[in-house]
XYZ file of C-alpha atoms in Angstrom:
188
model
C -63.728 0.756 41.269
C -66.531 -0.647 39.159
C -70.297 0.085 39.843
C -72.396 -2.482 41.606
C -74.419 -3.594 38.792
C -70.978 -4.246 36.598
C -69.191 -6.060 39.357
C -72.527 -8.231 39.673
C -72.509 -9.077 36.356
C -68.806 -10.022 36.170
C -69.484 -12.089 39.104
C -72.397 -13.973 37.699
C -70.494 -14.414 34.484
C -67.467 -15.562 35.942
C -69.268 -18.097 38.312
C -71.398 -19.356 35.521
C -68.416 -20.183 33.139
C -66.269 -22.149 36.003
C -69.500 -23.896 37.192
C -70.889 -25.160 33.801
C -67.139 -26.286 33.264
C -65.870 -27.534 36.408
C -68.930 -28.162 38.515
C -70.411 -26.011 41.044
C -68.752 -27.812 43.964
C -65.604 -28.123 42.723
C -65.339 -24.272 42.109
C -64.202 -22.260 45.292
C -64.893 -18.473 45.906
C -61.236 -17.638 45.138
C -61.567 -18.729 41.886
C -64.534 -16.767 41.197
C -62.879 -13.859 42.666
C -59.899 -14.286 40.568
C -61.999 -14.857 37.259
C -64.104 -11.806 38.118
C -61.300 -9.563 39.023
C -63.554 -8.516 42.063
C -62.407 -9.026 45.533
C -63.984 -11.390 47.998
C -65.463 -8.913 50.358
C -67.169 -7.245 47.365
C -68.582 -10.460 46.248
C -69.629 -11.404 49.817
C -71.196 -7.832 49.939
C -73.093 -8.719 46.354
C -73.935 -12.197 47.804
C -74.452 -13.369 51.162
C -73.576 -16.825 50.186
C -72.306 -19.370 47.506
C -75.835 -20.671 47.407
C -77.421 -16.819 46.874
C -74.478 -16.716 43.979
C -75.574 -20.155 42.427
C -78.950 -18.876 42.399
C -78.087 -15.794 40.718
C -75.918 -17.703 38.179
C -79.348 -20.019 37.268
C -81.302 -16.938 36.956
C -78.867 -15.344 34.586
C -78.916 -18.917 32.588
C -82.627 -18.676 32.782
C -82.627 -15.328 30.639
C -79.971 -16.756 28.259
C -81.972 -19.932 27.845
C -85.275 -18.096 26.939
C -83.386 -15.556 24.760
C -81.961 -18.658 22.652
C -85.558 -19.915 22.541
C -87.110 -16.666 20.995
C -84.059 -16.193 18.457
C -84.595 -19.884 17.321
C -88.151 -18.999 16.714
C -88.138 -15.855 15.033
C -88.109 -17.149 11.588
C -91.044 -19.627 12.510
C -94.407 -18.706 10.644
C -96.645 -21.122 12.623
C -96.838 -22.894 16.157
C -95.499 -26.314 14.809
C -92.240 -24.456 13.708
C -91.693 -22.736 16.746
C -92.298 -26.069 18.422
C -89.618 -27.835 15.937
C -87.277 -24.675 16.393
C -86.719 -25.887 20.024
C -85.150 -28.766 18.730
C -82.961 -26.643 16.222
C -81.946 -24.454 19.128
C -80.825 -27.710 21.176
C -78.786 -28.716 18.088
C -77.196 -25.622 17.692
C -76.336 -25.622 21.420
C -75.265 -29.033 21.541
C -72.319 -28.350 18.801
C -70.691 -25.406 20.964
C -67.251 -26.536 22.085
C -67.786 -26.093 25.698
C -71.517 -27.865 25.821
C -71.734 -29.921 29.126
C -75.170 -30.588 29.130
C -78.010 -28.778 30.852
C -76.777 -26.339 33.865
C -79.570 -26.764 35.692
C -79.820 -30.583 35.202
C -76.260 -30.388 36.199
C -76.586 -28.299 39.331
C -79.313 -29.934 40.661
C -77.620 -33.323 40.709
C -74.969 -31.700 42.601
C -76.904 -29.513 45.012
C -80.834 -30.509 44.621
C -80.942 -32.527 47.892
C -78.887 -30.076 50.053
C -80.032 -26.468 48.573
C -83.844 -25.879 48.838
C -82.903 -22.369 47.166
C -81.154 -23.998 43.915
C -83.613 -26.878 43.908
C -86.462 -24.074 43.618
C -84.334 -22.236 41.290
C -84.147 -25.197 38.806
C -87.703 -26.400 39.432
C -88.786 -22.808 38.457
C -86.751 -22.932 35.114
C -88.243 -26.395 33.934
C -91.763 -25.162 34.980
C -91.408 -21.853 33.082
C -89.962 -24.122 29.495
C -92.984 -26.487 30.506
C -95.311 -23.767 30.417
C -94.002 -22.091 27.352
C -94.404 -25.427 25.409
C -97.830 -25.754 26.622
C -98.351 -22.222 24.768
C -97.111 -23.747 21.680
C -99.233 -26.848 21.955
C -102.131 -24.981 22.523
C -101.522 -22.393 19.611
C -100.572 -25.216 17.314
C -104.194 -26.655 18.433
C -102.845 -29.799 19.532
C -104.245 -31.557 22.697
C -102.300 -30.378 26.144
C -100.985 -33.716 26.721
C -98.376 -33.532 24.130
C -96.996 -30.530 25.853
C -95.236 -32.568 28.648
C -94.213 -35.365 26.333
C -92.192 -32.784 23.851
C -90.861 -31.168 27.134
C -89.254 -34.413 28.052
C -87.745 -34.949 24.729
C -86.189 -31.683 24.853
C -84.775 -32.585 28.466
C -83.941 -35.791 27.437
C -82.150 -34.661 24.306
C -79.707 -32.253 26.615
C -78.738 -35.233 28.791
C -78.418 -37.769 25.939
C -76.194 -35.235 24.079
C -73.967 -34.347 27.124
C -73.236 -37.900 28.091
C -72.679 -39.438 24.266
C -70.948 -36.165 23.439
C -72.209 -36.009 19.913
C -75.098 -33.762 19.197
C -77.195 -36.441 17.022
C -80.012 -36.181 20.142
C -81.580 -33.538 18.910
C -81.938 -34.190 15.327
C -83.622 -37.582 16.981
C -85.844 -35.701 19.346
C -86.804 -33.371 16.788
C -87.859 -36.478 14.497
C -89.688 -37.690 17.342
C -91.105 -34.322 18.056
C -92.356 -34.081 14.545
C -93.938 -37.760 14.541
C -95.932 -36.887 18.227
C -97.279 -33.438 16.356
C -98.209 -35.555 13.366
C -100.266 -37.895 15.252
C -101.473 -35.373 17.597
C -102.955 -32.855 15.034
C -104.347 -35.966 12.820
C -106.479 -36.894 15.851
C -108.016 -33.444 16.349
């Protein structure tokens, strides 16, 4: 028998793959059980409800997102480069064969109106990303008003890439971010 931590991770990872590929509402707990190799009884001992599992998956996605951003900015030598690395990270992500858009936006679209816990988890991830961008903008010496503009570019690129089925949105968003940075820092 696998320990609780291993079982929890297996369930979250299986649910994440299934939810992202098929949508949260289309995936039943039986499918999660099969993919995770963990009994339903064990799953429900780990997660009291499907909503609780969805929130755990979103928290997992937040950690993956944060790690990806950190990794993308490792080689950057300035705040400007760290800002632009966001769009390089998006470009690489958009090129992955299983890319289906932002899991947070997708999940909010499915359940945000009916699940306060899901809506709160999505809002927290978006707030955290906006704070990250705001720190980078501050480090770059640019006006604070630039941060939400850059965050919107990143969010819009995710949606556009998913709908268009092409990674081009990352390149276009990066070019727009460069222009915004140039204008914002020239005024400073």
